[in-house]
Short mmCIF file of C-alpha atoms in Angstrom, two decimals:
data_model
loop_
_atom_site.label_atom_id
_atom_site.label_comp_id
_atom_site.label_asym_id
_atom_site.label_seq_id
_atom_site.Cartn_x
_atom_site.Cartn_y
_atom_site.Cartn_z
CA UNK A 1 37.90 12.93 4.16
CA UNK A 2 40.88 16.02 4.10
CA UNK A 3 42.79 15.93 7.63
CA UNK A 4 41.58 12.47 8.87
CA UNK A 5 43.86 9.48 8.88
CA UNK A 6 42.16 6.30 9.54
CA UNK A 7 44.24 4.37 12.52
CA UNK A 8 43.41 1.05 13.30
CA UNK A 9 45.66 1.36 16.46
CA UNK A 10 43.06 3.26 17.74
CA UNK A 11 40.97 0.62 17.67
CA UNK A 12 43.03 -1.85 19.47
CA UNK A 13 43.38 0.60 22.35
CA UNK A 14 39.72 1.15 23.08
CA UNK A 15 39.19 -2.28 22.47
CA UNK A 16 38.71 -3.87 25.98
CA UNK A 17 36.37 -1.05 27.11
CA UNK A 18 34.16 -1.60 23.73
CA UNK A 19 34.03 -5.53 24.65
CA UNK A 20 32.92 -4.75 28.39
CA UNK A 21 30.27 -2.28 26.89
CA UNK A 22 29.46 -5.26 24.63
CA UNK A 23 29.37 -7.67 27.46
CA UNK A 24 26.25 -5.74 28.99
CA UNK A 25 24.35 -5.29 25.54
CA UNK A 26 24.07 -9.26 25.58
CA UNK A 27 23.26 -9.60 29.26
CA UNK A 28 20.69 -7.03 29.21
CA UNK A 29 19.75 -8.29 25.08
CA UNK A 30 19.63 -11.80 26.64
CA UNK A 31 17.49 -10.99 30.11
CA UNK A 32 15.36 -8.74 27.38
CA UNK A 33 15.00 -11.47 25.16
CA UNK A 34 14.17 -14.37 27.34
CA UNK A 35 11.40 -12.25 29.54
CA UNK A 36 9.76 -11.35 25.87
CA UNK A 37 9.69 -14.78 25.33
CA UNK A 38 7.62 -15.69 28.32
CA UNK A 39 5.45 -12.79 28.17
CA UNK A 40 4.62 -13.31 23.93
CA UNK A 41 3.76 -17.00 24.64
CA UNK A 42 1.66 -16.53 27.80
CA UNK A 43 0.06 -13.38 26.06
CA UNK A 44 -0.19 -15.04 22.82
CA UNK A 45 -2.23 -17.86 24.41
CA UNK A 46 -4.40 -15.75 26.70
CA UNK A 47 -5.40 -13.72 23.12
CA UNK A 48 -5.96 -17.08 21.46
CA UNK A 49 -8.54 -18.77 24.37
CA UNK A 50 -10.18 -14.92 24.39
CA UNK A 51 -9.88 -15.51 28.37
CA UNK A 52 -12.43 -12.23 29.27
CA UNK A 53 -10.98 -9.40 30.72
CA UNK A 54 -7.21 -10.97 31.13
CA UNK A 55 -7.31 -11.15 27.29
CA UNK A 56 -8.64 -7.14 26.62
CA UNK A 57 -5.95 -6.15 29.20
CA UNK A 58 -3.38 -7.79 27.05
CA UNK A 59 -4.69 -5.99 23.99
CA UNK A 60 -4.52 -3.23 25.45
CA UNK A 61 -0.94 -3.49 26.65
CA UNK A 62 0.42 -4.34 23.07
CA UNK A 63 -1.54 -1.78 21.66
CA UNK A 64 -0.22 1.00 24.03
CA UNK A 65 3.55 -0.22 23.45
CA UNK A 66 3.81 -0.71 20.16
CA UNK A 67 2.33 2.60 19.46
CA UNK A 68 4.34 4.93 21.61
CA UNK A 69 8.22 5.38 21.33
CA UNK A 70 10.60 3.08 22.78
CA UNK A 71 12.20 5.90 24.02
CA UNK A 72 9.50 8.02 25.69
CA UNK A 73 8.96 4.39 27.10
CA UNK A 74 12.80 4.13 28.33
CA UNK A 75 12.22 7.79 29.49
CA UNK A 76 9.26 7.09 31.72
CA UNK A 77 10.69 4.21 33.21
CA UNK A 78 14.14 6.01 34.15
CA UNK A 79 13.15 9.68 34.57
CA UNK A 80 8.96 9.13 35.52
CA UNK A 81 9.02 5.92 37.95
CA UNK A 82 11.45 7.47 41.13
CA UNK A 83 8.33 9.90 41.02
CA UNK A 84 6.43 6.61 42.28
CA UNK A 85 9.06 6.05 45.00
CA UNK A 86 9.87 3.21 42.47
CA UNK A 87 14.02 3.44 41.62
CA UNK A 88 15.61 1.27 39.04
CA UNK A 89 19.09 0.99 37.99
CA UNK A 90 19.99 1.53 34.52
CA UNK A 91 20.82 -2.22 34.13
CA UNK A 92 16.95 -3.16 35.73
CA UNK A 93 15.76 -0.44 33.49
CA UNK A 94 17.52 -1.48 30.12
CA UNK A 95 16.30 -4.78 30.90
CA UNK A 96 13.05 -4.40 31.42
CA UNK A 97 11.90 -2.00 28.80
CA UNK A 98 13.38 -4.41 25.95
CA UNK A 99 11.48 -7.18 28.14
CA UNK A 100 7.88 -5.29 27.73
CA UNK A 101 9.03 -3.34 23.95
CA UNK A 102 9.76 -6.93 23.03
CA UNK A 103 6.84 -9.21 25.02
CA UNK A 104 4.27 -6.89 23.16
CA UNK A 105 5.20 -7.72 19.57
CA UNK A 106 5.82 -11.70 20.26
CA UNK A 107 2.28 -11.68 21.70
CA UNK A 108 1.17 -10.96 18.36
CA UNK A 109 4.00 -13.03 17.03
CA UNK A 110 2.90 -16.27 18.78
CA UNK A 111 -1.08 -15.00 18.68
CA UNK A 112 -0.77 -15.58 14.76
CA UNK A 113 0.93 -18.88 14.92
CA UNK A 114 -1.47 -20.30 17.29
CA UNK A 115 -4.53 -18.79 15.75
CA UNK A 116 -3.95 -19.10 12.05
CA UNK A 117 -1.99 -22.22 10.97
CA UNK A 118 -2.98 -24.42 13.78
CA UNK A 119 -6.73 -24.11 13.26
CA UNK A 120 -7.77 -27.07 11.07
CA UNK A 121 -5.92 -28.91 13.69
CA UNK A 122 -7.39 -27.73 16.70
CA UNK A 123 -10.95 -28.36 15.07
CA UNK A 124 -9.32 -32.22 14.68
CA UNK A 125 -8.18 -31.86 18.30
CA UNK A 126 -11.27 -31.28 19.59
CA UNK A 127 -13.23 -33.91 17.24
CA UNK A 128 -11.01 -36.43 18.71
CA UNK A 129 -12.08 -35.45 22.28
CA UNK A 130 -9.27 -33.79 23.29
CA UNK A 131 -10.54 -30.93 26.24
CA UNK A 132 -9.68 -27.31 25.06
CA UNK A 133 -6.60 -27.33 27.07
CA UNK A 134 -5.33 -30.44 26.19
CA UNK A 135 -6.02 -29.24 21.95
CA UNK A 136 -4.09 -26.43 23.00
CA UNK A 137 -0.87 -28.15 25.20
CA UNK A 138 -0.66 -31.18 22.31
CA UNK A 139 -1.62 -29.56 19.21
CA UNK A 140 -2.00 -25.74 19.18
CA UNK A 141 1.09 -25.01 21.09
CA UNK A 142 4.26 -27.09 19.51
CA UNK A 143 2.56 -26.12 15.95
CA UNK A 144 2.10 -22.44 16.56
CA UNK A 145 5.92 -21.92 18.22
CA UNK A 146 7.22 -23.37 15.02
CA UNK A 147 5.05 -21.12 12.95
CA UNK A 148 6.05 -17.97 15.01
CA UNK A 149 9.36 -18.22 14.96
CA UNK A 150 10.66 -16.15 11.78
CA UNK A 151 8.79 -13.57 13.09
CA UNK A 152 10.07 -14.00 16.80
CA UNK A 153 13.18 -13.63 15.34
CA UNK A 154 12.74 -10.80 13.92
CA UNK A 155 11.36 -9.67 17.37
CA UNK A 156 14.82 -10.58 18.98
CA UNK A 157 17.00 -8.81 16.56
CA UNK A 158 15.45 -5.56 17.16
CA UNK A 159 15.52 -6.07 21.09
CA UNK A 160 19.40 -6.74 20.70
CA UNK A 161 19.64 -3.28 18.32
CA UNK A 162 17.18 -2.00 20.98
CA UNK A 163 19.80 -1.90 23.83
CA UNK A 164 21.41 0.75 22.39
CA UNK A 165 19.11 3.35 23.01
CA UNK A 166 20.64 2.77 26.43
CA UNK A 167 23.19 5.17 25.51
CA UNK A 168 19.99 7.61 26.28
CA UNK A 169 20.00 7.23 29.66
CA UNK A 170 23.86 6.84 29.72
CA UNK A 171 23.76 2.82 30.52
CA UNK A 172 27.54 2.15 29.96
CA UNK A 173 26.85 -0.74 26.46
CA UNK A 174 28.42 -1.05 23.55
CA UNK A 175 26.83 2.16 21.95
CA UNK A 176 27.31 4.57 24.80
CA UNK A 177 30.92 3.29 24.98
CA UNK A 178 31.27 3.88 21.11
CA UNK A 179 29.88 7.43 21.48
CA UNK A 180 32.09 8.50 25.05
CA UNK A 181 34.89 7.50 23.37
CA UNK A 182 34.24 9.61 20.10
CA UNK A 183 33.46 12.46 22.52
CA UNK A 184 37.06 12.75 24.31
CA UNK A 185 39.29 11.19 20.73
CA UNK A 186 36.91 12.64 17.85
CA UNK A 187 38.02 9.02 15.98
CA UNK A 188 34.61 8.63 14.84
CA UNK A 189 34.96 6.21 12.05
CA UNK A 190 37.15 4.05 13.95
CA UNK A 191 34.58 3.48 16.90
CA UNK A 192 31.62 3.62 14.59
CA UNK A 193 33.34 0.97 12.10
CA UNK A 194 33.73 -1.13 14.66
CA UNK A 195 30.25 -0.66 16.70
CA UNK A 196 28.86 -1.80 13.16
CA UNK A 197 31.04 -5.16 12.75
CA UNK A 198 30.07 -5.53 16.03
CA UNK A 199 26.43 -5.30 15.92
CA UNK A 200 26.45 -6.88 12.71
CA UNK A 201 28.02 -9.49 13.81
CA UNK A 202 26.03 -10.11 16.82
CA UNK A 203 22.86 -9.64 14.75
CA UNK A 204 23.79 -12.23 11.87
CA UNK A 205 24.86 -14.91 15.34
CA UNK A 206 21.72 -14.41 16.21
CA UNK A 207 19.44 -15.20 13.57
CA UNK A 208 22.18 -18.19 12.77
CA UNK A 209 21.46 -19.67 15.72
CA UNK A 210 17.71 -18.29 15.49
CA UNK A 211 17.37 -20.47 12.42
CA UNK A 212 19.12 -23.17 13.63
CA UNK A 213 16.37 -23.73 16.64
CA UNK A 214 14.05 -23.37 13.98
CA UNK A 215 15.44 -26.50 11.49
CA UNK A 216 15.85 -28.56 14.93
CA UNK A 217 12.35 -27.20 15.80
CA UNK A 218 11.08 -28.73 12.36
CA UNK A 219 8.90 -31.65 12.45
CA UNK A 220 10.43 -33.82 9.60
CA UNK A 221 7.92 -34.03 6.91
CA UNK A 222 5.96 -31.20 7.73
CA UNK A 223 6.44 -28.19 6.59
CA UNK A 224 4.49 -25.21 7.80
CA UNK B 1 -1.46 21.42 44.36
CA UNK B 2 -0.54 23.94 41.73
CA UNK B 3 -1.18 23.76 38.04
CA UNK B 4 1.38 27.13 37.53
CA UNK B 5 3.75 24.91 35.69
CA UNK B 6 2.07 23.50 33.00
CA UNK B 7 1.32 26.76 31.02
CA UNK B 8 4.92 27.30 29.83
CA UNK B 9 5.97 23.31 29.77
CA UNK B 10 3.16 23.22 27.62
CA UNK B 11 4.46 25.84 25.37
CA UNK B 12 7.48 24.41 25.24
CA UNK B 13 6.35 21.05 24.14
CA UNK B 14 4.18 22.86 21.51
CA UNK B 15 7.68 24.18 19.90
CA UNK B 16 8.96 20.58 20.10
CA UNK B 17 6.05 19.34 18.71
CA UNK B 18 6.61 21.32 15.80
CA UNK B 19 10.09 20.00 15.23
CA UNK B 20 8.86 16.88 15.29
CA UNK B 21 6.44 17.16 12.72
CA UNK B 22 8.92 19.38 10.51
CA UNK B 23 11.14 15.71 10.50
CA UNK B 24 8.16 13.13 10.45
CA UNK B 25 7.25 15.46 6.93
CA UNK B 26 10.85 15.57 5.63
CA UNK B 27 11.84 12.23 6.04
CA UNK B 28 8.31 10.00 5.16
CA UNK B 29 8.83 12.05 1.89
CA UNK B 30 12.49 11.99 1.51
CA UNK B 31 12.66 8.27 2.64
CA UNK B 32 9.36 7.29 0.65
CA UNK B 33 11.27 8.58 -2.18
CA UNK B 34 14.44 6.81 -2.63
CA UNK B 35 12.92 4.00 -1.11
CA UNK B 36 10.87 3.89 -4.24
CA UNK B 37 13.55 4.29 -6.66
CA UNK B 38 15.75 2.06 -4.69
CA UNK B 39 13.36 -1.19 -4.66
CA UNK B 40 12.21 -0.78 -7.94
CA UNK B 41 15.86 -0.54 -9.04
CA UNK B 42 16.27 -3.89 -7.36
CA UNK B 43 13.98 -5.80 -10.55
CA UNK B 44 17.08 -4.79 -13.07
CA UNK B 45 19.20 -7.71 -13.24
CA UNK B 46 22.48 -6.61 -12.92
CA UNK B 47 24.90 -8.14 -10.50
CA UNK B 48 26.78 -4.63 -9.31
CA UNK B 49 23.74 -3.45 -8.75
CA UNK B 50 22.39 -5.57 -6.79
CA UNK B 51 24.98 -6.14 -4.85
CA UNK B 52 25.13 -2.19 -4.21
CA UNK B 53 21.21 -2.74 -3.23
CA UNK B 54 21.93 -5.12 -0.89
CA UNK B 55 24.82 -3.56 1.18
CA UNK B 56 22.62 -0.63 1.10
CA UNK B 57 20.11 -1.87 2.62
CA UNK B 58 21.29 -4.51 4.70
CA UNK B 59 23.60 -2.06 6.37
CA UNK B 60 21.45 0.60 7.08
CA UNK B 61 18.45 -1.84 8.13
CA UNK B 62 21.29 -3.83 10.23
CA UNK B 63 22.91 -1.22 12.17
CA UNK B 64 20.81 0.22 15.36
CA UNK B 65 18.97 3.32 14.35
CA UNK B 66 20.79 5.38 16.81
CA UNK B 67 24.59 3.93 15.83
CA UNK B 68 23.65 5.56 12.41
CA UNK B 69 21.54 8.97 13.84
CA UNK B 70 25.39 9.23 15.85
CA UNK B 71 27.47 8.72 12.82
CA UNK B 72 25.72 10.88 10.41
CA UNK B 73 26.01 13.87 13.31
CA UNK B 74 29.76 12.61 13.87
CA UNK B 75 31.08 11.94 10.84
CA UNK B 76 29.57 15.34 8.45
CA UNK B 77 31.94 17.37 10.14
CA UNK B 78 34.87 15.55 9.34
CA UNK B 79 34.16 15.89 5.50
CA UNK B 80 33.88 19.51 5.88
CA UNK B 81 30.10 19.61 6.39
CA UNK B 82 28.58 21.37 9.03
CA UNK B 83 25.04 21.14 9.49
CA UNK B 84 23.02 21.24 12.63
CA UNK B 85 21.45 18.21 14.40
CA UNK B 86 18.30 18.75 12.61
CA UNK B 87 19.86 17.78 9.34
CA UNK B 88 21.91 15.34 10.77
CA UNK B 89 18.90 13.31 12.06
CA UNK B 90 16.66 13.80 9.18
CA UNK B 91 20.03 11.81 6.90
CA UNK B 92 20.57 9.33 9.49
CA UNK B 93 16.47 8.34 9.71
CA UNK B 94 15.91 8.65 5.84
CA UNK B 95 19.13 6.12 5.37
CA UNK B 96 17.34 3.92 7.68
CA UNK B 97 13.74 4.28 6.93
CA UNK B 98 14.68 4.12 2.57
CA UNK B 99 16.31 0.85 3.48
CA UNK B 100 13.67 -0.53 4.65
CA UNK B 101 11.25 0.67 2.34
CA UNK B 102 13.48 -0.57 -0.29
CA UNK B 103 12.97 -3.67 0.96
CA UNK B 104 9.12 -3.56 1.21
CA UNK B 105 9.01 -2.29 -2.42
CA UNK B 106 11.41 -5.05 -3.39
CA UNK B 107 9.41 -7.65 -1.81
CA UNK B 108 6.25 -6.55 -3.44
CA UNK B 109 7.73 -6.64 -6.87
CA UNK B 110 9.49 -9.91 -6.24
CA UNK B 111 5.77 -11.23 -5.24
CA UNK B 112 4.68 -11.10 -8.93
CA UNK B 113 5.01 -14.12 -10.86
CA UNK B 114 7.93 -13.59 -13.33
CA UNK B 115 6.16 -15.04 -15.91
CA UNK B 116 3.97 -12.27 -16.24
CA UNK B 117 7.14 -10.65 -17.37
CA UNK B 118 7.71 -12.84 -20.09
CA UNK B 119 3.58 -12.78 -20.90
CA UNK B 120 3.84 -8.97 -21.32
CA UNK B 121 6.87 -9.43 -23.58
CA UNK B 122 5.16 -11.85 -25.67
CA UNK B 123 2.11 -9.54 -25.71
CA UNK B 124 4.99 -7.49 -27.13
CA UNK B 125 5.50 -4.81 -24.71
CA UNK B 126 8.59 -3.35 -23.62
CA UNK B 127 9.61 -3.55 -20.19
CA UNK B 128 8.79 -0.36 -18.91
CA UNK B 129 5.78 -1.22 -20.18
CA UNK B 130 5.47 -4.71 -18.50
CA UNK B 131 6.50 -3.00 -15.49
CA UNK B 132 3.64 0.42 -15.47
CA UNK B 133 0.79 -1.47 -16.86
CA UNK B 134 0.99 -5.07 -15.40
CA UNK B 135 3.94 -5.56 -12.48
CA UNK B 136 3.52 -2.33 -10.39
CA UNK B 137 -0.45 -1.86 -10.27
CA UNK B 138 0.10 -5.31 -8.41
CA UNK B 139 2.91 -4.71 -6.69
CA UNK B 140 1.29 -1.67 -5.44
CA UNK B 141 -1.13 -3.24 -3.79
CA UNK B 142 0.80 -5.37 -2.02
CA UNK B 143 2.95 -2.77 -0.59
CA UNK B 144 0.57 -0.41 0.78
CA UNK B 145 0.11 -2.27 4.03
CA UNK B 146 3.38 -2.56 5.38
CA UNK B 147 4.00 1.04 3.88
CA UNK B 148 1.84 2.06 5.91
CA UNK B 149 2.53 0.40 9.17
CA UNK B 150 6.07 1.59 8.35
CA UNK B 151 4.92 5.17 8.81
CA UNK B 152 3.62 4.37 11.87
CA UNK B 153 7.45 2.51 12.89
CA UNK B 154 8.83 5.85 11.32
CA UNK B 155 7.04 8.63 13.05
CA UNK B 156 7.80 7.03 16.71
CA UNK B 157 11.62 6.47 15.76
CA UNK B 158 11.96 10.06 14.92
CA UNK B 159 12.21 10.60 18.74
CA UNK B 160 15.86 9.21 18.21
CA UNK B 161 16.84 12.87 17.11
CA UNK B 162 16.56 13.81 20.80
CA UNK B 163 19.27 11.58 21.29
CA UNK B 164 21.88 13.82 19.51
CA UNK B 165 20.41 16.98 20.70
CA UNK B 166 17.43 17.48 18.13
CA UNK B 167 14.73 19.87 20.29
CA UNK B 168 12.12 17.49 19.41
CA UNK B 169 9.26 17.00 22.00
CA UNK B 170 10.76 14.15 23.62
CA UNK B 171 13.76 15.86 24.19
CA UNK B 172 12.02 19.31 25.14
CA UNK B 173 9.80 17.01 27.52
CA UNK B 174 13.22 16.27 29.16
CA UNK B 175 14.19 19.85 29.20
CA UNK B 176 11.38 20.74 30.95
CA UNK B 177 11.63 18.01 33.34
CA UNK B 178 15.34 19.32 34.23
CA UNK B 179 14.33 23.08 34.70
CA UNK B 180 11.20 21.87 36.70
CA UNK B 181 13.00 20.16 39.41
CA UNK B 182 15.96 23.11 39.71
CA UNK B 183 12.90 25.95 39.66
CA UNK B 184 10.23 24.12 42.01
CA UNK B 185 12.09 20.36 42.88
CA UNK B 186 9.03 18.71 41.96
CA UNK B 187 9.81 17.27 38.11
CA UNK B 188 6.56 16.19 37.12
CA UNK B 189 8.20 13.55 35.23
CA UNK B 190 4.88 11.79 35.11
CA UNK B 191 2.91 14.10 33.54
CA UNK B 192 5.35 15.30 31.00
CA UNK B 193 6.38 11.86 29.53
CA UNK B 194 2.27 10.38 30.15
CA UNK B 195 1.76 13.43 28.11
CA UNK B 196 4.45 12.76 25.23
CA UNK B 197 2.78 8.83 25.08
CA UNK B 198 -0.87 9.82 25.00
CA UNK B 199 0.49 12.19 21.75
CA UNK B 200 2.18 9.69 19.94
CA UNK B 201 0.02 6.78 20.66
CA UNK B 202 -3.08 8.82 19.35
CA UNK B 203 -1.43 9.73 16.03
CA UNK B 204 0.14 6.55 15.97
CA UNK B 205 -2.69 4.13 16.90
CA UNK B 206 -5.55 5.12 14.38
CA UNK B 207 -2.47 4.42 11.99
CA UNK B 208 -1.24 0.93 12.75
CA UNK B 209 -5.08 -0.23 12.59
CA UNK B 210 -5.51 1.07 9.51
CA UNK B 211 -2.29 -0.80 8.47
CA UNK B 212 -3.92 -3.71 9.99
CA UNK B 213 -7.37 -2.99 8.11
CA UNK B 214 -5.65 -2.82 5.00
CA UNK B 215 -3.07 -5.88 5.29
CA UNK B 216 -7.17 -8.34 5.99
CA UNK B 217 -8.77 -6.69 3.40
CA UNK B 218 -5.35 -7.48 1.14
CA UNK B 219 -5.64 -11.44 2.47
CA UNK B 220 -9.64 -12.06 1.49
#
C-alpha cells in the first residue's frame, strides 16, 4: 500500500454524513422487512390452504421474483414504471422492491413452517372438531411461525443487505454515500472500513433481535 | 408503432449477455474451486486455521455484495493493481460466492457424524482415506442441492457488476434505454427490462426447480 496512509480523521469528518445514510438504510429496510413479513404470512397461509387461483398467483409471484435478479427488478420499478405513468420516489422504490423481494422468500419460509412440522398437530386439531380455519388459527399458525423463524431471520438480513443496492438508483443510503465520498476524496480504506463495520454491526444486531424474539416465542418444554 | 429500434438494441444487449455469461462461467468455476478447498480445510482441527476460515466466510458473506465489489474496484489501484471493472467484478463475486460455497461444504461435512472418522480409523484407514472413501461421498450428496441453488443465486448476482460499470446485459440494457430516450424520446424501458427479466428467469427457474427436486429426493 505504498503512498496510502490510513487517516482516521477522515472517518470522523464524514461520520455525520454516513450516519444520515444509515438512517435511510434502516428506514427502508424496516418498512421492507415489515411488509415482507405481512406478505410472507398471508402468502404462506394461501399456499398452505391451496386456495384455488390465489395460490397459483402467489406461486407465480414467488417463482418469478426468486428467479430474477433483484437489481433488474429495482431498475424495472425505477426506470420502467414511469412509462406506465407511475413515477415513484427513490425512497418508495427502495422499500417496495425490498418488500416484494423479501416477501417472496418469506412466503416459502412460512409455507414450509405451516406445512411441515405442524401437519400432525393440524390433523389432531381437525380430529378434535376444529374447523379448518380454527385449526389454522389456533394450531398451525402459532407453531408454524415459530418453525419458520430461523429462515425468516435470514430473509430479514438479506433485505437489510439488499438495501445497499439502492446505490444503483442513486438513493442516498449508506453505501451510496460512502461511494460518493470515495469518488470525491479517494479515501477508499477509511470509508469501506467504516461501512463494513456498520453493516456487520447492524446485521449482528438484527440477528440478535431475531434470536431474542425466537426465544421469547418458544413454547416452554416444546422444542420444534 | 415503429419497431426499428429493436434490432440494434437487441444486438447491443446480446453483446452484454455474452459478458454476463463469461462472468458467470469464470465466477462459478473459481468460487467452486476456492469454496470446496476452504470448506474441506475446515475439517482439520487447528484453531488458527478455523479462525482464519471463519473470518473469511463471515466477512465476505456478511458484507453486502455490492459493497465488496466497490471495495475491490476502488482498492486494487491503491496497491498498484490496475485491472478493468470486469476483473474486479469477477474477483469480488468470487470472494462472496466462495465464502457461501465454503459454508455449504463445511456444513455438509460436519453433518456426517464424527463417529465415522473414529470407525474409519479403527478399521486402519488413514485420515485421507477416511475422507476420500467415507466422509466425502456422503457429504457430496448433501451439498449438491444447496450448491445448485447457489448457482442460480450466483447467476443473478452477476448483475451487480453493472453497478461498477461492467458492460453486462443489465448495463447494456440501461445504456440502450438512455440512448433511446435521447434519440427518439421513447425509452422503451419496459420492453428492455422485461426482456432481461425473462432471460434470467429462463436460465434460473429450471436450475432452482432442479435444486428443489434434488433436495426432495434426498429427504425421502
